[in-house]
Amino acid sequence: MLLSRYMHLHKGKGRRTGSALDRSAYILLSRIRTQGPMSIGQLGDAFGLDASTLNRQTAAAMRAGLVERIPDPEGGMARKFRITEEGERRLDEERTGLVASLDRIMADWPEEDIAAFAHYLRRFNSGIERLHGMPWPRPHTAEQL
């Protein structure tokens, strides 16, 4: 809660004003970027959300120019959502702002504390994913983490 409140109160610091993505768009874009084009069904399986919720979220993302619908690249019947250049740009911008905020929060932390925090946060998130049976795909290189 505190991090969310901090981020809300300090939107303009270290980030371009008006660039913030809402939480659902950020998560949607992150997943599509990591896994590639996804159908409503695949998104529902990934997030544990119903089709009506995902239809609202993807419609909003399409209106904002963040995703586009494309035929299934693998030849399936369902149309899929692909992140657009604008979506890529906004996602990168949002991540840059989040990292800048975290850098300010942890400015006086020793490197070993930051590494330990990152380790425990990954472990905590993996535990949640395990309990819900919905793992988040991880990038394959340490650089992308």
Short mmCIF file of N, CA, C and O in Angstrom, two decimals:
data_model
loop_
_atom_site.label_atom_id
_atom_site.label_comp_id
_atom_site.label_asym_id
_atom_site.label_seq_id
_atom_site.Cartn_x
_atom_site.Cartn_y
_atom_site.Cartn_z
N MET A 1 0.82 -1.19 0.00
CA MET A 1 0.00 0.00 0.00
C MET A 1 0.86 1.25 0.00
O MET A 1 0.56 2.19 -0.72
N LEU A 2 1.91 1.25 0.81
CA LEU A 2 2.75 2.43 0.90
C LEU A 2 3.45 2.72 -0.43
O LEU A 2 3.53 3.87 -0.84
N LEU A 3 3.95 1.68 -1.08
CA LEU A 3 4.61 1.88 -2.37
C LEU A 3 3.62 2.44 -3.38
O LEU A 3 3.93 3.38 -4.11
N SER A 4 2.42 1.89 -3.42
CA SER A 4 1.41 2.37 -4.34
C SER A 4 1.08 3.84 -4.08
O SER A 4 0.98 4.65 -5.00
N ARG A 5 0.93 4.19 -2.80
CA ARG A 5 0.62 5.58 -2.45
C ARG A 5 1.78 6.49 -2.83
O ARG A 5 1.59 7.57 -3.37
N TYR A 6 3.02 6.06 -2.55
CA TYR A 6 4.20 6.84 -2.91
C TYR A 6 4.23 7.09 -4.42
O TYR A 6 4.47 8.20 -4.87
N MET A 7 4.00 6.01 -5.19
CA MET A 7 4.04 6.13 -6.64
C MET A 7 2.96 7.10 -7.13
O MET A 7 3.20 7.89 -8.04
N HIS A 8 1.79 7.05 -6.53
CA HIS A 8 0.70 7.94 -6.93
C HIS A 8 1.04 9.39 -6.61
O HIS A 8 0.81 10.28 -7.42
N LEU A 9 1.60 9.64 -5.45
CA LEU A 9 1.91 11.00 -5.02
C LEU A 9 3.09 11.60 -5.76
O LEU A 9 3.22 12.81 -5.84
N HIS A 10 3.97 10.76 -6.30
CA HIS A 10 5.20 11.23 -6.93
C HIS A 10 5.25 10.91 -8.42
O HIS A 10 6.31 10.67 -8.97
N LYS A 11 4.10 10.91 -9.06
CA LYS A 11 4.03 10.53 -10.48
C LYS A 11 4.97 11.35 -11.36
O LYS A 11 5.58 10.83 -12.26
N GLY A 12 5.05 12.63 -11.15
CA GLY A 12 5.83 13.48 -12.03
C GLY A 12 7.32 13.45 -11.78
O GLY A 12 8.09 13.92 -12.59
N LYS A 13 7.77 12.92 -10.66
CA LYS A 13 9.18 12.95 -10.30
C LYS A 13 9.91 11.77 -10.94
O LYS A 13 9.72 10.63 -10.54
N GLY A 14 10.74 12.06 -11.92
CA GLY A 14 11.50 11.00 -12.57
C GLY A 14 10.71 10.34 -13.70
O GLY A 14 11.20 9.46 -14.36
N ARG A 15 9.49 10.77 -13.93
CA ARG A 15 8.67 10.21 -15.00
C ARG A 15 7.96 11.35 -15.72
O ARG A 15 7.66 12.36 -15.13
N ARG A 16 7.72 11.17 -16.97
CA ARG A 16 7.01 12.18 -17.73
C ARG A 16 5.55 12.22 -17.29
O ARG A 16 4.89 11.19 -17.20
N THR A 17 5.04 13.39 -17.00
CA THR A 17 3.66 13.54 -16.56
C THR A 17 2.72 13.00 -17.63
O THR A 17 2.92 13.22 -18.81
N GLY A 18 1.71 12.27 -17.20
CA GLY A 18 0.72 11.73 -18.12
C GLY A 18 1.12 10.41 -18.74
O GLY A 18 0.39 9.86 -19.54
N SER A 19 2.29 9.89 -18.40
CA SER A 19 2.75 8.66 -19.04
C SER A 19 2.32 7.41 -18.30
O SER A 19 2.49 6.32 -18.79
N ALA A 20 1.79 7.58 -17.10
CA ALA A 20 1.49 6.42 -16.26
C ALA A 20 0.44 5.52 -16.89
O ALA A 20 -0.58 5.99 -17.38
N LEU A 21 0.71 4.24 -16.87
CA LEU A 21 -0.26 3.23 -17.28
C LEU A 21 -1.02 2.81 -16.04
O LEU A 21 -0.44 2.74 -14.95
N ASP A 22 -2.29 2.47 -16.20
CA ASP A 22 -2.97 1.92 -15.03
C ASP A 22 -2.45 0.50 -14.81
O ASP A 22 -1.81 -0.10 -15.67
N ARG A 23 -2.73 -0.01 -13.62
CA ARG A 23 -2.19 -1.31 -13.21
C ARG A 23 -2.56 -2.42 -14.18
O ARG A 23 -1.72 -3.24 -14.57
N SER A 24 -3.81 -2.47 -14.61
CA SER A 24 -4.24 -3.56 -15.50
C SER A 24 -3.53 -3.47 -16.85
O SER A 24 -3.14 -4.50 -17.40
N ALA A 25 -3.35 -2.26 -17.38
CA ALA A 25 -2.65 -2.12 -18.66
C ALA A 25 -1.18 -2.52 -18.52
O ALA A 25 -0.63 -3.19 -19.40
N TYR A 26 -0.57 -2.13 -17.42
CA TYR A 26 0.84 -2.48 -17.19
C TYR A 26 1.02 -4.00 -17.15
O TYR A 26 1.92 -4.55 -17.79
N ILE A 27 0.16 -4.67 -16.41
CA ILE A 27 0.25 -6.13 -16.28
C ILE A 27 -0.05 -6.80 -17.62
O ILE A 27 0.65 -7.73 -18.04
N LEU A 28 -1.08 -6.33 -18.31
CA LEU A 28 -1.46 -6.89 -19.61
C LEU A 28 -0.30 -6.75 -20.61
O LEU A 28 0.10 -7.73 -21.27
N LEU A 29 0.26 -5.56 -20.72
CA LEU A 29 1.36 -5.32 -21.66
C LEU A 29 2.60 -6.14 -21.29
O LEU A 29 3.27 -6.68 -22.16
N SER A 30 2.88 -6.22 -19.99
CA SER A 30 4.05 -6.99 -19.56
C SER A 30 3.92 -8.46 -19.95
O SER A 30 4.88 -9.07 -20.44
N ARG A 31 2.73 -9.01 -19.78
CA ARG A 31 2.52 -10.43 -20.09
C ARG A 31 2.60 -10.67 -21.60
O ARG A 31 3.24 -11.63 -22.04
N ILE A 32 1.96 -9.81 -22.38
CA ILE A 32 2.00 -9.98 -23.83
C ILE A 32 3.41 -9.80 -24.36
O ILE A 32 3.85 -10.54 -25.25
N ARG A 33 4.15 -8.84 -23.80
CA ARG A 33 5.54 -8.66 -24.24
C ARG A 33 6.35 -9.92 -23.95
O ARG A 33 7.15 -10.35 -24.78
N THR A 34 6.17 -10.50 -22.79
CA THR A 34 6.95 -11.67 -22.39
C THR A 34 6.58 -12.92 -23.19
O THR A 34 7.45 -13.67 -23.62
N GLN A 35 5.27 -13.13 -23.41
CA GLN A 35 4.81 -14.37 -24.04
C GLN A 35 4.52 -14.25 -25.52
O GLN A 35 4.36 -15.26 -26.19
N GLY A 36 4.39 -13.04 -26.02
CA GLY A 36 4.00 -12.85 -27.41
C GLY A 36 2.48 -12.75 -27.51
O GLY A 36 1.78 -12.72 -26.49
N PRO A 37 1.95 -12.67 -28.73
CA PRO A 37 0.50 -12.48 -28.90
C PRO A 37 -0.31 -13.53 -28.14
O PRO A 37 0.05 -14.70 -28.10
N MET A 38 -1.40 -13.05 -27.51
CA MET A 38 -2.25 -13.93 -26.69
C MET A 38 -3.71 -13.66 -26.97
O MET A 38 -4.11 -12.52 -27.21
N SER A 39 -4.52 -14.72 -26.92
CA SER A 39 -5.97 -14.61 -27.09
C SER A 39 -6.61 -14.28 -25.74
O SER A 39 -5.96 -14.37 -24.68
N ILE A 40 -7.89 -13.93 -25.77
CA ILE A 40 -8.63 -13.69 -24.53
C ILE A 40 -8.57 -14.94 -23.64
O ILE A 40 -8.36 -14.83 -22.43
N GLY A 41 -8.73 -16.11 -24.23
CA GLY A 41 -8.68 -17.35 -23.46
C GLY A 41 -7.33 -17.55 -22.78
O GLY A 41 -7.26 -17.95 -21.62
N GLN A 42 -6.26 -17.29 -23.51
CA GLN A 42 -4.92 -17.44 -22.93
C GLN A 42 -4.69 -16.41 -21.82
O GLN A 42 -4.08 -16.73 -20.80
N LEU A 43 -5.16 -15.20 -22.03
CA LEU A 43 -5.04 -14.17 -21.00
C LEU A 43 -5.84 -14.56 -19.76
O LEU A 43 -5.39 -14.39 -18.63
N GLY A 44 -7.03 -15.11 -19.98
CA GLY A 44 -7.86 -15.57 -18.87
C GLY A 44 -7.17 -16.66 -18.07
O GLY A 44 -7.18 -16.63 -16.84
N ASP A 45 -6.56 -17.61 -18.77
CA ASP A 45 -5.82 -18.67 -18.09
C ASP A 45 -4.62 -18.11 -17.32
O ASP A 45 -4.34 -18.52 -16.20
N ALA A 46 -3.94 -17.14 -17.92
CA ALA A 46 -2.74 -16.57 -17.30
C ALA A 46 -3.07 -15.76 -16.05
O ALA A 46 -2.33 -15.81 -15.06
N PHE A 47 -4.17 -15.03 -16.08
CA PHE A 47 -4.50 -14.11 -14.98
C PHE A 47 -5.59 -14.62 -14.05
O PHE A 47 -5.84 -14.03 -13.01
N GLY A 48 -6.27 -15.69 -14.45
CA GLY A 48 -7.38 -16.17 -13.64
C GLY A 48 -8.56 -15.21 -13.65
O GLY A 48 -9.28 -15.09 -12.66
N LEU A 49 -8.75 -14.52 -14.77
CA LEU A 49 -9.84 -13.55 -14.91
C LEU A 49 -10.85 -14.05 -15.94
O LEU A 49 -10.50 -14.81 -16.84
N ASP A 50 -12.09 -13.58 -15.81
CA ASP A 50 -13.12 -13.99 -16.77
C ASP A 50 -13.02 -13.15 -18.05
O ASP A 50 -12.40 -12.09 -18.07
N ALA A 51 -13.63 -13.66 -19.09
CA ALA A 51 -13.55 -13.03 -20.41
C ALA A 51 -14.12 -11.62 -20.41
O ALA A 51 -13.59 -10.74 -21.09
N SER A 52 -15.17 -11.36 -19.64
CA SER A 52 -15.76 -10.01 -19.66
C SER A 52 -14.79 -8.98 -19.08
O SER A 52 -14.67 -7.87 -19.61
N THR A 53 -14.09 -9.34 -18.02
CA THR A 53 -13.08 -8.43 -17.45
C THR A 53 -11.98 -8.17 -18.45
O THR A 53 -11.57 -7.03 -18.68
N LEU A 54 -11.48 -9.24 -19.08
CA LEU A 54 -10.41 -9.09 -20.05
C LEU A 54 -10.87 -8.35 -21.29
O LEU A 54 -10.10 -7.59 -21.88
N ASN A 55 -12.13 -8.54 -21.71
CA ASN A 55 -12.64 -7.78 -22.85
C ASN A 55 -12.62 -6.29 -22.55
O ASN A 55 -12.26 -5.48 -23.42
N ARG A 56 -13.00 -5.89 -21.33
CA ARG A 56 -12.96 -4.47 -20.96
C ARG A 56 -11.52 -3.95 -20.96
O ARG A 56 -11.23 -2.87 -21.47
N GLN A 57 -10.61 -4.74 -20.36
CA GLN A 57 -9.21 -4.30 -20.28
C GLN A 57 -8.56 -4.20 -21.65
O GLN A 57 -7.85 -3.24 -21.93
N THR A 58 -8.78 -5.20 -22.50
CA THR A 58 -8.17 -5.17 -23.83
C THR A 58 -8.80 -4.10 -24.70
O THR A 58 -8.11 -3.46 -25.50
N ALA A 59 -10.10 -3.85 -24.54
CA ALA A 59 -10.76 -2.78 -25.30
C ALA A 59 -10.17 -1.43 -24.93
O ALA A 59 -9.89 -0.60 -25.81
N ALA A 60 -9.95 -1.21 -23.65
CA ALA A 60 -9.34 0.05 -23.20
C ALA A 60 -7.92 0.18 -23.74
O ALA A 60 -7.50 1.26 -24.19
N ALA A 61 -7.16 -0.91 -23.71
CA ALA A 61 -5.79 -0.90 -24.22
C ALA A 61 -5.78 -0.65 -25.73
O ALA A 61 -4.90 0.05 -26.25
N MET A 62 -6.76 -1.21 -26.45
CA MET A 62 -6.84 -0.98 -27.89
C MET A 62 -7.18 0.49 -28.17
O MET A 62 -6.58 1.11 -29.06
N ARG A 63 -8.14 1.05 -27.42
CA ARG A 63 -8.50 2.47 -27.61
C ARG A 63 -7.31 3.39 -27.38
O ARG A 63 -7.16 4.41 -28.03
N ALA A 64 -6.45 3.00 -26.43
CA ALA A 64 -5.26 3.80 -26.11
C ALA A 64 -4.11 3.54 -27.09
O ALA A 64 -3.06 4.18 -26.99
N GLY A 65 -4.31 2.59 -28.01
CA GLY A 65 -3.27 2.28 -28.99
C GLY A 65 -2.12 1.45 -28.44
O GLY A 65 -1.04 1.42 -29.00
N LEU A 66 -2.38 0.73 -27.33
CA LEU A 66 -1.33 -0.04 -26.68
C LEU A 66 -1.23 -1.47 -27.20
O LEU A 66 -0.15 -2.07 -27.15
N VAL A 67 -2.35 -2.03 -27.66
CA VAL A 67 -2.38 -3.36 -28.24
C VAL A 67 -3.22 -3.32 -29.51
O VAL A 67 -4.00 -2.38 -29.73
N GLU A 68 -3.03 -4.32 -30.34
CA GLU A 68 -3.85 -4.47 -31.54
C GLU A 68 -4.24 -5.93 -31.67
O GLU A 68 -3.56 -6.81 -31.17
N ARG A 69 -5.36 -6.17 -32.35
CA ARG A 69 -5.82 -7.54 -32.61
C ARG A 69 -5.24 -8.00 -33.93
O ARG A 69 -5.26 -7.28 -34.92
N ILE A 70 -4.75 -9.23 -33.91
CA ILE A 70 -4.16 -9.80 -35.12
C ILE A 70 -4.66 -11.23 -35.27
O ILE A 70 -5.08 -11.85 -34.30
N PRO A 71 -4.62 -11.77 -36.49
CA PRO A 71 -4.91 -13.20 -36.64
C PRO A 71 -3.85 -14.01 -35.89
O PRO A 71 -2.71 -13.57 -35.73
N ASP A 72 -4.22 -15.18 -35.42
CA ASP A 72 -3.29 -16.04 -34.70
C ASP A 72 -2.10 -16.36 -35.60
O ASP A 72 -2.27 -16.94 -36.67
N PRO A 73 -0.88 -15.96 -35.20
CA PRO A 73 0.31 -16.25 -36.02
C PRO A 73 0.54 -17.74 -36.24
O PRO A 73 1.20 -18.13 -37.19
N GLU A 74 -0.04 -18.58 -35.38
CA GLU A 74 0.13 -20.03 -35.51
C GLU A 74 -1.03 -20.66 -36.26
O GLU A 74 -1.15 -21.88 -36.32
N GLY A 75 -1.93 -19.85 -36.82
CA GLY A 75 -3.01 -20.36 -37.63
C GLY A 75 -4.26 -20.77 -36.89
O GLY A 75 -5.19 -21.32 -37.49
N GLY A 76 -4.34 -20.53 -35.59
CA GLY A 76 -5.53 -20.88 -34.83
C GLY A 76 -6.71 -19.99 -35.19
O GLY A 76 -6.58 -19.01 -35.92
N MET A 77 -7.87 -20.33 -34.66
CA MET A 77 -9.09 -19.60 -34.97
C MET A 77 -9.20 -18.27 -34.21
O MET A 77 -9.70 -17.30 -34.73
N ALA A 78 -8.75 -18.26 -32.97
CA ALA A 78 -8.90 -17.06 -32.13
C ALA A 78 -7.95 -15.96 -32.58
O ALA A 78 -6.80 -16.21 -32.92
N ARG A 79 -8.47 -14.73 -32.55
CA ARG A 79 -7.60 -13.58 -32.80
C ARG A 79 -6.81 -13.32 -31.52
O ARG A 79 -7.24 -13.66 -30.44
N LYS A 80 -5.65 -12.75 -31.69
CA LYS A 80 -4.77 -12.51 -30.55
C LYS A 80 -4.46 -11.03 -30.42
O LYS A 80 -4.64 -10.26 -31.35
N PHE A 81 -4.01 -10.68 -29.24
CA PHE A 81 -3.59 -9.31 -28.97
C PHE A 81 -2.08 -9.24 -29.00
O PHE A 81 -1.39 -10.08 -28.41
N ARG A 82 -1.58 -8.22 -29.69
CA ARG A 82 -0.14 -7.99 -29.80
C ARG A 82 0.13 -6.57 -29.32
O ARG A 82 -0.63 -5.65 -29.61
N ILE A 83 1.22 -6.40 -28.60
CA ILE A 83 1.60 -5.07 -28.13
C ILE A 83 2.04 -4.23 -29.33
O ILE A 83 2.69 -4.73 -30.24
N THR A 84 1.64 -2.97 -29.34
CA THR A 84 2.01 -2.05 -30.42
C THR A 84 3.32 -1.33 -30.07
O THR A 84 3.80 -1.42 -28.93
N GLU A 85 3.86 -0.58 -31.03
CA GLU A 85 5.04 0.23 -30.75
C GLU A 85 4.74 1.22 -29.63
O GLU A 85 5.57 1.45 -28.75
N GLU A 86 3.55 1.82 -29.66
CA GLU A 86 3.15 2.75 -28.60
C GLU A 86 3.06 2.02 -27.26
O GLU A 86 3.50 2.55 -26.23
N GLY A 87 2.53 0.82 -27.26
CA GLY A 87 2.47 0.02 -26.04
C GLY A 87 3.86 -0.29 -25.51
O GLY A 87 4.11 -0.21 -24.31
N GLU A 88 4.77 -0.66 -26.40
CA GLU A 88 6.16 -0.93 -26.01
C GLU A 88 6.79 0.33 -25.41
O GLU A 88 7.43 0.27 -24.35
N ARG A 89 6.58 1.46 -26.07
CA ARG A 89 7.16 2.71 -25.59
C ARG A 89 6.62 3.08 -24.21
O ARG A 89 7.38 3.41 -23.31
N ARG A 90 5.29 2.99 -24.06
CA ARG A 90 4.68 3.36 -22.78
C ARG A 90 5.07 2.39 -21.66
O ARG A 90 5.29 2.80 -20.53
N LEU A 91 5.18 1.11 -21.99
CA LEU A 91 5.61 0.12 -20.99
C LEU A 91 7.04 0.41 -20.56
O LEU A 91 7.36 0.41 -19.36
N ASP A 92 7.93 0.68 -21.52
CA ASP A 92 9.32 1.01 -21.19
C ASP A 92 9.38 2.28 -20.34
O ASP A 92 10.15 2.35 -19.38
N GLU A 93 8.59 3.27 -20.71
CA GLU A 93 8.55 4.53 -19.97
C GLU A 93 8.08 4.30 -18.53
O GLU A 93 8.64 4.84 -17.57
N GLU A 94 7.05 3.48 -18.37
CA GLU A 94 6.52 3.19 -17.05
C GLU A 94 7.56 2.44 -16.20
O GLU A 94 7.76 2.77 -15.03
N ARG A 95 8.21 1.47 -16.80
CA ARG A 95 9.24 0.72 -16.06
C ARG A 95 10.39 1.62 -15.66
O ARG A 95 10.92 1.51 -14.55
N THR A 96 10.79 2.52 -16.54
CA THR A 96 11.86 3.46 -16.21
C THR A 96 11.45 4.32 -15.00
O THR A 96 12.26 4.53 -14.09
N GLY A 97 10.21 4.77 -14.98
CA GLY A 97 9.71 5.55 -13.85
C GLY A 97 9.67 4.74 -12.57
O GLY A 97 10.03 5.24 -11.49
N LEU A 98 9.25 3.48 -12.67
CA LEU A 98 9.20 2.62 -11.48
C LEU A 98 10.60 2.38 -10.93
O LEU A 98 10.82 2.45 -9.71
N VAL A 99 11.55 2.12 -11.82
CA VAL A 99 12.93 1.89 -11.38
C VAL A 99 13.50 3.16 -10.73
O VAL A 99 14.16 3.09 -9.69
N ALA A 100 13.21 4.33 -11.32
CA ALA A 100 13.69 5.59 -10.74
C ALA A 100 13.11 5.80 -9.35
O ALA A 100 13.81 6.23 -8.43
N SER A 101 11.84 5.47 -9.17
CA SER A 101 11.21 5.60 -7.85
C SER A 101 11.84 4.65 -6.84
O SER A 101 12.12 5.03 -5.70
N LEU A 102 12.07 3.41 -7.26
CA LEU A 102 12.71 2.44 -6.37
C LEU A 102 14.13 2.88 -6.03
O LEU A 102 14.59 2.71 -4.89
N ASP A 103 14.83 3.45 -7.00
CA ASP A 103 16.19 3.95 -6.74
C ASP A 103 16.16 5.04 -5.67
O ASP A 103 17.03 5.08 -4.79
N ARG A 104 15.16 5.94 -5.74
CA ARG A 104 15.04 6.99 -4.72
C ARG A 104 14.72 6.40 -3.35
O ARG A 104 15.25 6.83 -2.34
N ILE A 105 13.82 5.43 -3.33
CA ILE A 105 13.42 4.80 -2.06
C ILE A 105 14.61 4.12 -1.40
O ILE A 105 14.80 4.20 -0.18
N MET A 106 15.42 3.44 -2.20
CA MET A 106 16.52 2.63 -1.65
C MET A 106 17.88 3.31 -1.80
O MET A 106 18.91 2.64 -1.73
N ALA A 107 17.88 4.61 -1.97
CA ALA A 107 19.13 5.35 -2.23
C ALA A 107 20.19 5.13 -1.15
O ALA A 107 21.38 5.09 -1.45
N ASP A 108 19.76 4.97 0.09
CA ASP A 108 20.74 4.81 1.17
C ASP A 108 20.90 3.35 1.62
O ASP A 108 21.50 3.08 2.66
N TRP A 109 20.38 2.41 0.84
CA TRP A 109 20.52 0.99 1.17
C TRP A 109 21.86 0.48 0.65
O TRP A 109 22.25 0.77 -0.48
N PRO A 110 22.53 -0.35 1.44
CA PRO A 110 23.73 -1.01 0.93
C PRO A 110 23.36 -1.99 -0.20
O PRO A 110 22.25 -2.54 -0.20
N GLU A 111 24.27 -2.20 -1.13
CA GLU A 111 24.02 -3.10 -2.27
C GLU A 111 23.57 -4.48 -1.82
O GLU A 111 22.70 -5.08 -2.43
N GLU A 112 24.18 -5.00 -0.76
CA GLU A 112 23.81 -6.35 -0.31
C GLU A 112 22.37 -6.39 0.22
O GLU A 112 21.69 -7.40 0.08
N ASP A 113 21.87 -5.30 0.79
CA ASP A 113 20.47 -5.24 1.23
C ASP A 113 19.53 -5.22 0.03
O ASP A 113 18.47 -5.86 0.05
N ILE A 114 19.91 -4.49 -1.01
CA ILE A 114 19.08 -4.43 -2.22
C ILE A 114 19.02 -5.82 -2.86
O ILE A 114 17.95 -6.28 -3.26
N ALA A 115 20.16 -6.49 -2.93
CA ALA A 115 20.20 -7.84 -3.51
C ALA A 115 19.36 -8.81 -2.68
O ALA A 115 18.62 -9.63 -3.24
N ALA A 116 19.46 -8.72 -1.37
CA ALA A 116 18.67 -9.60 -0.50
C ALA A 116 17.18 -9.32 -0.66
O ALA A 116 16.36 -10.25 -0.75
N PHE A 117 16.81 -8.05 -0.71
CA PHE A 117 15.41 -7.67 -0.89
C PHE A 117 14.87 -8.23 -2.21
O PHE A 117 13.79 -8.82 -2.25
N ALA A 118 15.64 -8.06 -3.29
CA ALA A 118 15.23 -8.58 -4.61
C ALA A 118 15.06 -10.09 -4.56
O ALA A 118 14.09 -10.64 -5.10
N HIS A 119 15.98 -10.78 -3.90
CA HIS A 119 15.91 -12.24 -3.78
C HIS A 119 14.64 -12.65 -3.04
O HIS A 119 13.90 -13.54 -3.49
N TYR A 120 14.38 -12.03 -1.90
CA TYR A 120 13.20 -12.40 -1.11
C TYR A 120 11.90 -12.00 -1.81
O TYR A 120 10.90 -12.72 -1.72
N LEU A 121 11.90 -10.91 -2.53
CA LEU A 121 10.71 -10.51 -3.27
C LEU A 121 10.40 -11.51 -4.38
O LEU A 121 9.26 -11.91 -4.58
N ARG A 122 11.43 -11.95 -5.12
CA ARG A 122 11.24 -12.98 -6.15
C ARG A 122 10.71 -14.27 -5.52
O ARG A 122 9.80 -14.89 -6.04
N ARG A 123 11.29 -14.64 -4.39
CA ARG A 123 10.87 -15.86 -3.70
C ARG A 123 9.42 -15.74 -3.21
O ARG A 123 8.63 -16.68 -3.35
N PHE A 124 9.06 -14.60 -2.66
CA PHE A 124 7.70 -14.34 -2.19
C PHE A 124 6.71 -14.43 -3.35
O PHE A 124 5.69 -15.12 -3.26
N ASN A 125 7.02 -13.75 -4.46
CA ASN A 125 6.14 -13.78 -5.63
C ASN A 125 6.01 -15.19 -6.20
O ASN A 125 4.91 -15.61 -6.59
N SER A 126 7.11 -15.93 -6.25
CA SER A 126 7.06 -17.31 -6.74
C SER A 126 6.18 -18.17 -5.84
O SER A 126 5.46 -19.06 -6.32
N GLY A 127 6.21 -17.93 -4.53
CA GLY A 127 5.35 -18.66 -3.60
C GLY A 127 3.88 -18.39 -3.86
O GLY A 127 3.05 -19.31 -3.84
N ILE A 128 3.54 -17.13 -4.11
CA ILE A 128 2.15 -16.78 -4.44
C ILE A 128 1.74 -17.47 -5.73
O ILE A 128 0.65 -18.06 -5.83
N GLU A 129 2.60 -17.42 -6.74
CA GLU A 129 2.31 -18.06 -8.02
C GLU A 129 2.10 -19.57 -7.85
O GLU A 129 1.21 -20.15 -8.45
N ARG A 130 2.94 -20.18 -7.04
CA ARG A 130 2.83 -21.62 -6.80
C ARG A 130 1.48 -21.95 -6.16
O ARG A 130 0.81 -22.89 -6.57
N LEU A 131 1.08 -21.19 -5.16
CA LEU A 131 -0.20 -21.43 -4.48
C LEU A 131 -1.39 -21.28 -5.41
O LEU A 131 -2.38 -21.99 -5.29
N HIS A 132 -1.29 -20.32 -6.33
CA HIS A 132 -2.40 -20.09 -7.26
C HIS A 132 -2.27 -20.92 -8.54
O HIS A 132 -3.17 -20.90 -9.37
N GLY A 133 -1.16 -21.61 -8.70
CA GLY A 133 -0.97 -22.44 -9.89
C GLY A 133 -0.88 -21.64 -11.16
O GLY A 133 -1.19 -22.13 -12.24
N MET A 134 -0.45 -20.38 -11.06
CA MET A 134 -0.35 -19.52 -12.24
C MET A 134 1.01 -18.82 -12.25
O MET A 134 1.13 -17.65 -11.88
N PRO A 135 2.06 -19.53 -12.67
CA PRO A 135 3.39 -18.92 -12.69
C PRO A 135 3.50 -17.81 -13.74
O PRO A 135 2.83 -17.86 -14.78
N TRP A 136 4.27 -16.83 -13.43
CA TRP A 136 4.53 -15.73 -14.36
C TRP A 136 5.76 -16.11 -15.16
O TRP A 136 6.77 -16.54 -14.58
N PRO A 137 5.72 -15.95 -16.47
CA PRO A 137 6.91 -16.29 -17.27
C PRO A 137 8.05 -15.33 -16.94
O PRO A 137 7.84 -14.13 -16.79
N ARG A 138 9.22 -15.86 -16.77
CA ARG A 138 10.38 -15.06 -16.44
C ARG A 138 11.29 -14.93 -17.66
O ARG A 138 11.49 -15.89 -18.40
N PRO A 139 11.88 -13.74 -17.83
CA PRO A 139 12.89 -13.60 -18.90
C PRO A 139 14.03 -14.57 -18.64
O PRO A 139 14.28 -14.94 -17.49
N HIS A 140 14.73 -14.93 -19.67
CA HIS A 140 15.77 -15.95 -19.57
C HIS A 140 17.13 -15.41 -19.17
O HIS A 140 18.01 -16.16 -18.81
N THR A 141 17.34 -14.11 -19.26
CA THR A 141 18.65 -13.57 -18.91
C THR A 141 18.55 -12.74 -17.65
O THR A 141 17.54 -12.11 -17.37
N ALA A 142 19.62 -12.74 -16.88
CA ALA A 142 19.66 -11.95 -15.64
C ALA A 142 19.53 -10.47 -15.95
O ALA A 142 19.00 -9.71 -15.16
N GLU A 143 20.01 -10.03 -17.11
CA GLU A 143 19.92 -8.64 -17.51
C GLU A 143 18.48 -8.15 -17.59
O GLU A 143 18.17 -7.02 -17.30
N GLN A 144 17.56 -9.03 -18.00
CA GLN A 144 16.17 -8.66 -18.18
C GLN A 144 15.39 -8.67 -16.87
O GLN A 144 14.29 -8.20 -16.82
N LEU A 145 15.95 -9.22 -15.81
CA LEU A 145 15.27 -9.27 -14.53
C LEU A 145 15.32 -7.90 -13.94
O LEU A 145 14.54 -7.31 -13.40
#
